[in-house]
Tab-separated table of C-alpha atoms in Angstrom:
chain	number	residue	atom	x	y	z
A	1	UNK	CA	-115.663	-103.982	-95.800
A	2	UNK	CA	-115.878	-102.279	-99.163
A	3	UNK	CA	-118.935	-100.923	-100.923
A	4	UNK	CA	-119.562	-101.896	-104.541
A	5	UNK	CA	-120.148	-98.911	-106.790
A	6	UNK	CA	-123.578	-98.698	-108.407
A	7	UNK	CA	-121.977	-98.987	-111.824
A	8	UNK	CA	-119.747	-101.931	-110.818
A	9	UNK	CA	-120.034	-104.660	-113.445
A	10	UNK	CA	-118.962	-108.260	-113.493
A	11	UNK	CA	-115.954	-108.945	-115.695
A	12	UNK	CA	-116.096	-112.306	-117.460
A	13	UNK	CA	-113.883	-114.430	-119.642
A	14	UNK	CA	-114.899	-116.940	-122.262
A	15	UNK	CA	-116.643	-119.806	-120.472
A	16	UNK	CA	-117.071	-117.852	-117.232
A	17	UNK	CA	-120.213	-118.110	-115.156
A	18	UNK	CA	-122.786	-115.305	-115.040
A	19	UNK	CA	-124.596	-113.465	-112.289
A	20	UNK	CA	-124.282	-110.184	-110.439
A	21	UNK	CA	-121.812	-109.424	-107.681
A	22	UNK	CA	-121.081	-107.402	-104.604
A	23	UNK	CA	-123.552	-105.518	-102.450
A	24	UNK	CA	-125.875	-104.836	-105.349
A	25	UNK	CA	-127.040	-108.439	-105.679
A	26	UNK	CA	-130.639	-109.530	-105.171
A	27	UNK	CA	-131.691	-109.782	-101.562
A	28	UNK	CA	-133.440	-112.999	-100.523
A	29	UNK	CA	-134.874	-113.326	-97.037
A	30	UNK	CA	-133.415	-116.136	-94.973
A	31	UNK	CA	-133.001	-117.102	-91.361
A	32	UNK	CA	-129.379	-117.122	-90.278
A	33	UNK	CA	-130.109	-119.946	-87.842
A	34	UNK	CA	-131.028	-122.428	-90.579
A	35	UNK	CA	-129.131	-121.282	-93.672
A	36	UNK	CA	-126.443	-123.669	-94.984
A	37	UNK	CA	-125.684	-122.419	-98.474
A	38	UNK	CA	-123.039	-124.316	-100.485
A	39	UNK	CA	-120.846	-122.737	-103.125
A	40	UNK	CA	-121.846	-123.088	-106.770
A	41	UNK	CA	-119.753	-125.593	-108.691
A	42	UNK	CA	-119.612	-124.959	-112.417
A	43	UNK	CA	-116.748	-127.000	-113.831
A	44	UNK	CA	-116.573	-124.670	-116.842
A	45	UNK	CA	-115.814	-121.596	-114.753
A	46	UNK	CA	-112.446	-120.057	-115.639
A	47	UNK	CA	-110.442	-118.661	-112.733
A	48	UNK	CA	-108.142	-115.708	-113.257
A	49	UNK	CA	-105.313	-116.906	-111.014
A	50	UNK	CA	-104.214	-119.806	-108.841
A	51	UNK	CA	-106.638	-119.363	-105.915
A	52	UNK	CA	-109.644	-121.705	-105.958
A	53	UNK	CA	-112.675	-121.971	-103.676
A	54	UNK	CA	-112.558	-124.745	-101.085
A	55	UNK	CA	-115.186	-126.285	-98.847
A	56	UNK	CA	-116.886	-123.952	-96.394
A	57	UNK	CA	-118.365	-124.685	-93.012
A	58	UNK	CA	-121.937	-123.607	-92.175
A	59	UNK	CA	-122.434	-120.001	-91.148
A	60	UNK	CA	-121.670	-119.516	-87.492
A	61	UNK	CA	-124.475	-118.739	-85.083
A	62	UNK	CA	-124.950	-115.677	-82.890
A	63	UNK	CA	-127.072	-116.006	-79.777
A	64	UNK	CA	-128.778	-112.590	-79.471
A	65	UNK	CA	-128.237	-112.756	-75.720
A	66	UNK	CA	-124.454	-112.842	-76.262
A	67	UNK	CA	-124.210	-109.411	-77.911
A	68	UNK	CA	-125.224	-105.906	-76.876
A	69	UNK	CA	-127.340	-105.475	-80.000
A	70	UNK	CA	-128.045	-107.007	-83.418
A	71	UNK	CA	-127.854	-105.093	-86.694
A	72	UNK	CA	-131.151	-104.873	-88.558
A	73	UNK	CA	-130.045	-107.407	-91.198
A	74	UNK	CA	-128.883	-110.125	-88.793
A	75	UNK	CA	-131.920	-112.379	-89.245
A	76	UNK	CA	-133.064	-111.878	-92.840
A	77	UNK	CA	-129.898	-110.479	-94.451
A	78	UNK	CA	-131.588	-107.267	-95.595
A	79	UNK	CA	-130.152	-103.948	-94.303
A	80	UNK	CA	-133.010	-101.542	-93.650
A	81	UNK	CA	-131.522	-98.338	-92.271
A	82	UNK	CA	-130.747	-95.650	-94.830
A	83	UNK	CA	-128.332	-92.733	-95.066
A	84	UNK	CA	-129.704	-89.273	-94.241
A	85	UNK	CA	-131.920	-87.872	-97.039
A	86	UNK	CA	-130.243	-86.249	-100.015
A	87	UNK	CA	-127.028	-88.218	-99.374
A	88	UNK	CA	-126.240	-85.718	-96.624
A	89	UNK	CA	-123.143	-86.703	-94.651
A	90	UNK	CA	-123.993	-87.323	-91.023
A	91	UNK	CA	-122.084	-85.355	-88.404
A	92	UNK	CA	-121.622	-87.622	-85.432
A	93	UNK	CA	-122.683	-86.392	-82.002
A	94	UNK	CA	-120.378	-86.643	-78.970
A	95	UNK	CA	-122.388	-89.686	-77.855
A	96	UNK	CA	-122.002	-91.274	-81.312
A	97	UNK	CA	-118.247	-90.721	-81.198
A	98	UNK	CA	-117.867	-92.342	-77.791
A	99	UNK	CA	-119.616	-95.474	-79.035
A	100	UNK	CA	-117.736	-95.457	-82.344
A	101	UNK	CA	-114.426	-95.297	-80.502
A	102	UNK	CA	-115.477	-98.381	-78.564
A	103	UNK	CA	-116.555	-100.222	-81.725
A	104	UNK	CA	-113.322	-99.265	-83.495
A	105	UNK	CA	-111.190	-100.463	-80.598
A	106	UNK	CA	-112.965	-103.823	-80.565
A	107	UNK	CA	-112.500	-104.168	-84.337
A	108	UNK	CA	-108.761	-103.537	-83.917
A	109	UNK	CA	-108.508	-106.081	-81.104
A	110	UNK	CA	-110.246	-108.699	-83.237
A	111	UNK	CA	-108.097	-107.890	-86.284
A	112	UNK	CA	-104.947	-108.281	-84.169
A	113	UNK	CA	-106.135	-111.704	-83.002
A	114	UNK	CA	-106.835	-112.796	-86.571
A	115	UNK	CA	-103.533	-111.494	-87.920
A	116	UNK	CA	-101.522	-113.208	-85.191
A	117	UNK	CA	-102.883	-116.561	-86.360
A	118	UNK	CA	-101.385	-116.049	-89.829
A	119	UNK	CA	-97.919	-115.751	-88.336
A	120	UNK	CA	-98.175	-118.278	-85.511
A	121	UNK	CA	-99.985	-121.205	-87.141
A	122	UNK	CA	-98.470	-122.343	-90.455
A	123	UNK	CA	-101.073	-123.904	-92.720
A	124	UNK	CA	-104.026	-122.404	-90.890
A	125	UNK	CA	-107.203	-122.192	-92.952
A	126	UNK	CA	-109.097	-118.973	-93.459
A	127	UNK	CA	-112.138	-120.779	-92.028
A	128	UNK	CA	-110.207	-121.275	-88.772
A	129	UNK	CA	-109.422	-117.555	-88.797
A	130	UNK	CA	-113.128	-116.855	-89.272
A	131	UNK	CA	-113.928	-119.071	-86.272
A	132	UNK	CA	-111.458	-117.115	-84.142
A	133	UNK	CA	-112.891	-113.803	-85.355
A	134	UNK	CA	-116.429	-114.928	-84.595
A	135	UNK	CA	-115.481	-116.035	-81.089
A	136	UNK	CA	-113.476	-112.867	-80.399
A	137	UNK	CA	-116.414	-110.668	-81.410
A	138	UNK	CA	-118.830	-112.506	-79.140
A	139	UNK	CA	-116.361	-112.423	-76.245
A	140	UNK	CA	-116.547	-108.633	-76.540
A	141	UNK	CA	-120.363	-108.644	-76.842
A	142	UNK	CA	-120.053	-107.494	-80.461
A	143	UNK	CA	-121.797	-108.882	-83.524
A	144	UNK	CA	-119.484	-109.672	-86.506
A	145	UNK	CA	-120.930	-107.173	-88.991
A	146	UNK	CA	-120.273	-109.092	-92.254
A	147	UNK	CA	-122.288	-112.111	-91.068
A	148	UNK	CA	-125.494	-112.295	-93.150
A	149	UNK	CA	-125.018	-108.752	-94.484
A	150	UNK	CA	-126.786	-109.149	-97.835
A	151	UNK	CA	-126.322	-112.885	-97.301
A	152	UNK	CA	-122.542	-112.857	-96.784
A	153	UNK	CA	-122.007	-116.250	-95.116
A	154	UNK	CA	-119.069	-115.600	-92.787
A	155	UNK	CA	-117.935	-113.332	-89.950
A	156	UNK	CA	-115.013	-111.711	-91.780
A	157	UNK	CA	-113.531	-111.431	-95.276
A	158	UNK	CA	-110.201	-113.103	-96.104
A	159	UNK	CA	-108.786	-112.090	-99.483
A	160	UNK	CA	-105.691	-114.001	-100.608
A	161	UNK	CA	-103.213	-113.036	-103.361
A	162	UNK	CA	-105.288	-112.071	-106.444
A	163	UNK	CA	-108.513	-111.709	-104.468
A	164	UNK	CA	-109.309	-107.993	-104.329
A	165	UNK	CA	-111.989	-108.151	-101.648
A	166	UNK	CA	-114.866	-110.120	-100.090
A	167	UNK	CA	-113.046	-113.445	-100.053
A	168	UNK	CA	-115.120	-116.048	-98.206
A	169	UNK	CA	-113.183	-117.941	-95.512
A	170	UNK	CA	-112.871	-121.623	-96.405
A	171	UNK	CA	-110.836	-124.801	-95.909
A	172	UNK	CA	-107.820	-123.774	-98.033
A	173	UNK	CA	-104.663	-123.748	-95.864
A	174	UNK	CA	-102.666	-120.547	-96.196
A	175	UNK	CA	-99.356	-121.193	-97.931
A	176	UNK	CA	-95.866	-119.815	-97.397
A	177	UNK	CA	-95.581	-116.502	-99.242
A	178	UNK	CA	-99.330	-115.865	-99.533
A	179	UNK	CA	-100.498	-112.327	-98.887
A	180	UNK	CA	-103.882	-112.080	-97.214
A	181	UNK	CA	-106.132	-109.168	-96.370
A	182	UNK	CA	-108.267	-109.761	-93.286
A	183	UNK	CA	-111.261	-107.421	-93.175
A	184	UNK	CA	-112.967	-107.057	-89.799
A	185	UNK	CA	-116.091	-105.128	-88.895
A	186	UNK	CA	-117.655	-105.294	-85.432
A	187	UNK	CA	-121.110	-104.057	-84.438
A	188	UNK	CA	-120.958	-102.981	-80.805
A	189	UNK	CA	-123.869	-101.390	-78.963
A	190	UNK	CA	-125.446	-100.097	-82.181
A	191	UNK	CA	-122.320	-98.924	-84.070
A	192	UNK	CA	-119.938	-100.471	-86.602
A	193	UNK	CA	-116.129	-100.309	-86.516
A	194	UNK	CA	-114.404	-101.374	-89.761
A	195	UNK	CA	-110.735	-102.080	-90.543
A	196	UNK	CA	-108.485	-104.342	-92.582
A	197	UNK	CA	-104.804	-105.106	-92.877
A	198	UNK	CA	-102.459	-107.197	-94.974
A	199	UNK	CA	-100.549	-110.155	-93.538
A	200	UNK	CA	-97.806	-112.282	-95.100
A	201	UNK	CA	-97.684	-116.009	-94.428
A	202	UNK	CA	-94.118	-116.616	-93.283
A	203	UNK	CA	-93.373	-112.920	-92.820
A	204	UNK	CA	-91.301	-110.526	-94.896
A	205	UNK	CA	-88.671	-113.126	-95.782
A	206	UNK	CA	-91.316	-115.333	-97.417
A	207	UNK	CA	-92.318	-112.605	-99.850
A	208	UNK	CA	-90.739	-111.875	-103.211
A	209	UNK	CA	-89.486	-108.383	-104.033
A	210	UNK	CA	-92.520	-107.588	-106.197
A	211	UNK	CA	-94.841	-108.521	-103.369
A	212	UNK	CA	-92.953	-106.350	-100.902
A	213	UNK	CA	-93.150	-103.410	-103.283
A	214	UNK	CA	-96.902	-103.901	-103.767
A	215	UNK	CA	-97.585	-103.919	-100.037
A	216	UNK	CA	-95.301	-100.972	-99.350
A	217	UNK	CA	-96.822	-98.885	-102.139
A	218	UNK	CA	-100.370	-99.704	-101.052
A	219	UNK	CA	-99.627	-98.821	-97.444
A	220	UNK	CA	-97.840	-95.593	-98.313
A	221	UNK	CA	-100.531	-94.316	-100.708
A	222	UNK	CA	-103.133	-95.067	-98.027
A	223	UNK	CA	-101.257	-93.190	-95.296
A	224	UNK	CA	-100.485	-90.279	-97.604
A	225	UNK	CA	-104.180	-89.930	-98.479
A	226	UNK	CA	-105.212	-90.046	-94.800
A	227	UNK	CA	-102.646	-87.355	-93.987
A	228	UNK	CA	-104.651	-84.958	-96.185
A	229	UNK	CA	-107.939	-85.415	-94.338
A	230	UNK	CA	-109.029	-82.402	-92.296
A	231	UNK	CA	-111.992	-80.013	-92.104
A	232	UNK	CA	-112.447	-77.749	-95.119
A	233	UNK	CA	-110.769	-80.076	-97.627
A	234	UNK	CA	-112.745	-81.509	-100.531
A	235	UNK	CA	-113.246	-85.266	-100.549
A	236	UNK	CA	-111.765	-85.459	-104.047
A	237	UNK	CA	-108.229	-85.055	-102.654
A	238	UNK	CA	-108.311	-88.628	-101.323
A	239	UNK	CA	-108.613	-90.490	-104.622
A	240	UNK	CA	-106.403	-88.006	-106.477
A	241	UNK	CA	-103.599	-88.523	-103.954
A	242	UNK	CA	-103.883	-92.319	-104.170
A	243	UNK	CA	-103.878	-92.482	-107.960
A	244	UNK	CA	-101.055	-89.981	-108.364
A	245	UNK	CA	-98.934	-92.004	-105.948
A	246	UNK	CA	-99.449	-95.478	-107.371
A	247	UNK	CA	-99.675	-94.982	-111.153
A	248	UNK	CA	-96.059	-93.778	-111.648
A	249	UNK	CA	-94.970	-96.862	-109.724
A	250	UNK	CA	-96.740	-99.149	-112.185
A	251	UNK	CA	-99.929	-100.026	-110.244
A	252	UNK	CA	-103.651	-99.570	-110.743
A	253	UNK	CA	-106.431	-98.692	-108.305
A	254	UNK	CA	-109.766	-100.503	-108.235
A	255	UNK	CA	-112.681	-98.263	-109.250
A	256	UNK	CA	-115.573	-100.683	-108.798
A	257	UNK	CA	-115.407	-100.633	-104.989
A	258	UNK	CA	-115.097	-97.694	-102.631
A	259	UNK	CA	-114.806	-96.652	-99.022
A	260	UNK	CA	-117.875	-95.393	-97.229
A	261	UNK	CA	-119.408	-93.512	-94.374
A	262	UNK	CA	-120.105	-95.629	-91.321
A	263	UNK	CA	-121.827	-95.422	-87.956
A	264	UNK	CA	-125.126	-96.972	-86.920
A	265	UNK	CA	-125.336	-97.977	-90.578
A	266	UNK	CA	-122.655	-100.266	-92.069
A	267	UNK	CA	-122.431	-98.390	-95.398
A	268	UNK	CA	-123.687	-94.820	-95.739
A	269	UNK	CA	-122.717	-91.463	-97.273
A	270	UNK	CA	-120.162	-90.437	-98.353
A	271	UNK	CA	-118.669	-92.743	-100.956
A	272	UNK	CA	-114.871	-92.570	-100.756
A	273	UNK	CA	-113.282	-92.916	-104.181
A	274	UNK	CA	-109.750	-94.291	-104.457
A	275	UNK	CA	-109.114	-92.703	-107.851
A	276	UNK	CA	-109.170	-89.226	-109.336
A	277	UNK	CA	-112.601	-87.608	-109.537
A	278	UNK	CA	-112.352	-84.474	-111.661
A	279	UNK	CA	-115.160	-82.590	-109.968
A	280	UNK	CA	-115.964	-81.039	-106.638
A	281	UNK	CA	-117.366	-83.450	-104.085
A	282	UNK	CA	-118.549	-82.684	-100.558
A	283	UNK	CA	-116.359	-80.830	-98.107
A	284	UNK	CA	-114.874	-82.722	-95.183
A	285	UNK	CA	-116.214	-81.546	-91.814
A	286	UNK	CA	-115.407	-82.300	-88.197
A	287	UNK	CA	-117.626	-85.155	-87.023
A	288	UNK	CA	-117.612	-87.029	-90.334
A	289	UNK	CA	-116.731	-90.714	-89.973
A	290	UNK	CA	-115.790	-92.868	-92.963
A	291	UNK	CA	-113.363	-95.466	-94.242
A	292	UNK	CA	-110.467	-95.120	-96.665
A	293	UNK	CA	-109.557	-98.549	-98.062
A	294	UNK	CA	-107.679	-98.461	-101.384
A	295	UNK	CA	-107.346	-101.702	-103.340
A	296	UNK	CA	-104.127	-101.544	-105.372
A	297	UNK	CA	-103.266	-104.087	-108.072
A	298	UNK	CA	-100.047	-105.272	-109.704
A	299	UNK	CA	-101.793	-105.447	-113.074
A	300	UNK	CA	-105.336	-104.704	-114.205
A	301	UNK	CA	-107.778	-103.429	-111.593
A	302	UNK	CA	-111.001	-104.755	-113.142
A	303	UNK	CA	-112.790	-107.075	-110.693
A	304	UNK	CA	-113.602	-110.605	-111.857
A	305	UNK	CA	-116.456	-112.142	-109.853
A	306	UNK	CA	-116.550	-115.750	-108.769
A	307	UNK	CA	-119.706	-117.822	-108.874
A	308	UNK	CA	-120.320	-117.268	-105.165
A	309	UNK	CA	-121.318	-113.706	-106.136
A	310	UNK	CA	-118.968	-112.235	-103.538
A	311	UNK	CA	-115.314	-113.057	-104.233
A	312	UNK	CA	-113.764	-110.412	-106.510
A	313	UNK	CA	-110.349	-111.199	-107.996
A	314	UNK	CA	-108.192	-109.320	-110.450
A	315	UNK	CA	-109.092	-110.169	-114.034
A	316	UNK	CA	-105.483	-111.077	-114.880
A	317	UNK	CA	-104.725	-113.131	-111.759
A	318	UNK	CA	-102.112	-110.691	-110.462
A	319	UNK	CA	-102.013	-109.762	-106.796
A	320	UNK	CA	-103.948	-107.035	-105.018
A	321	UNK	CA	-103.478	-105.390	-101.614
A	322	UNK	CA	-105.655	-103.282	-99.327
A	323	UNK	CA	-105.630	-101.463	-95.988
A	324	UNK	CA	-108.538	-99.849	-94.157
A	325	UNK	CA	-109.287	-97.648	-91.149
A	326	UNK	CA	-112.455	-96.137	-89.766
A	327	UNK	CA	-111.572	-92.452	-89.530
A	328	UNK	CA	-113.019	-89.634	-87.432
A	329	UNK	CA	-112.518	-86.070	-88.649
A	330	UNK	CA	-111.573	-83.805	-85.739
A	331	UNK	CA	-111.292	-79.989	-85.642
A	332	UNK	CA	-107.519	-80.305	-86.054
A	333	UNK	CA	-107.207	-83.282	-88.419
A	334	UNK	CA	-108.229	-86.916	-88.376
A	335	UNK	CA	-107.993	-89.905	-86.038
A	336	UNK	CA	-108.046	-93.619	-86.783
A	337	UNK	CA	-110.763	-95.123	-84.576
A	338	UNK	CA	-109.365	-98.524	-85.552
A	339	UNK	CA	-105.749	-97.558	-84.925
A	340	UNK	CA	-103.205	-99.957	-83.507
A	341	UNK	CA	-102.903	-100.581	-79.798
A	342	UNK	CA	-100.061	-101.438	-77.476
A	343	UNK	CA	-99.240	-105.027	-78.394
A	344	UNK	CA	-100.462	-104.763	-81.988
A	345	UNK	CA	-98.159	-106.325	-84.569
A	346	UNK	CA	-95.911	-103.855	-86.390
A	347	UNK	CA	-95.406	-104.720	-90.042
A	348	UNK	CA	-92.363	-104.120	-92.216
A	349	UNK	CA	-94.215	-101.577	-94.370
A	350	UNK	CA	-94.850	-99.454	-91.272
A	351	UNK	CA	-91.202	-99.584	-90.266
A	352	UNK	CA	-90.034	-98.809	-93.812
A	353	UNK	CA	-92.702	-96.301	-94.856
A	354	UNK	CA	-91.565	-93.455	-97.096
A	355	UNK	CA	-94.494	-91.346	-95.846
A	356	UNK	CA	-94.495	-91.784	-92.051
A	357	UNK	CA	-92.529	-94.479	-90.270
A	358	UNK	CA	-94.057	-96.386	-87.393
A	359	UNK	CA	-97.638	-96.761	-86.246
A	360	UNK	CA	-100.034	-94.259	-87.836
A	361	UNK	CA	-102.934	-93.141	-85.629
A	362	UNK	CA	-103.943	-89.888	-87.295
A	363	UNK	CA	-102.949	-86.256	-87.713
A	364	UNK	CA	-104.719	-84.583	-84.799
A	365	UNK	CA	-102.545	-83.407	-81.943
A	366	UNK	CA	-103.819	-86.203	-79.716
A	367	UNK	CA	-103.323	-88.872	-82.377
A	368	UNK	CA	-99.761	-87.739	-83.121
A	369	UNK	CA	-98.926	-87.782	-79.425
A	370	UNK	CA	-100.342	-91.277	-78.910
A	371	UNK	CA	-98.446	-92.547	-81.945
A	372	UNK	CA	-95.173	-91.127	-80.637
A	373	UNK	CA	-95.768	-92.805	-77.281
A	374	UNK	CA	-96.665	-96.113	-78.920
A	375	UNK	CA	-93.715	-96.030	-81.319
A	376	UNK	CA	-91.349	-94.988	-78.526
A	377	UNK	CA	-92.380	-97.892	-76.344
A	378	UNK	CA	-91.321	-100.510	-78.908
């Protein structure tokens, strides 16, 4: 789940509704057990593309006894834990890493369940996907991290076509040829695991050539940037790599949202920029854990906020794509804590990648070996 930059601003058109967006919006205390917030309905609101909000079901309930632990915002929607002072990047302890591996594995399992529904159930609604995600989290004694985080009303984000991020699951049936990003974060035993992936309704054959190119380019720039992560490298290489890869191919990268550090806290230092930052940032060190999650657009990358104060679409209605892993920096490279498992769906952009074909699990010796074994078993 992305983090909105502090300077992120709402883009509006003539006649569009007002209000702030993203994680910077005003926090209002509420009890998740009684909240049933409906979407605003301003008939004068101008949408950028063809996607429209549909009816939403009430927020799903979590019995505290069904999970190993609750995040600090679960009841009132207000996150209370803070990053280390001075925006210092936390180096995870061996105990932290064990628990983060477990949280990442659960997040991947849940994402696989959600993605399989896109392919196997034509016309499924994103609300039905959210129900499956919610149930799958609880079955694993994990809390669905997005639920009530700064008042987000659902257990996952489902962002379709021109929706950049933070799409709220609703009653709209997915249609043949839609592209959808499913963003899953699971809070297991005090730690968050965060990942997202694109899925195509109807598979590769349902997608036009432009859509295939968008997904392939987004995937390849993401993998290429992750390949650069290792101790001693400056964090600025990530965004520079992404932007240099996608701009010559005619795409833009969203600057209003970024990746983030993660652990006991959902969003913490460092911010991970998906565009060129012409200055020295922090140096990557073993034990750092963060997400890389570029949002790449066919046209303009400015976010256009819906009235629900969460859904961010492209301002021109053109499509956007995104991938995300929770990454652990190791002494010899990086590992995806949310990497694919045996039985995970392999997508056409993995098979046809110009950067590294097959499942990508990281660059460390252990990650490369596991990827070879997984790819060889298919």
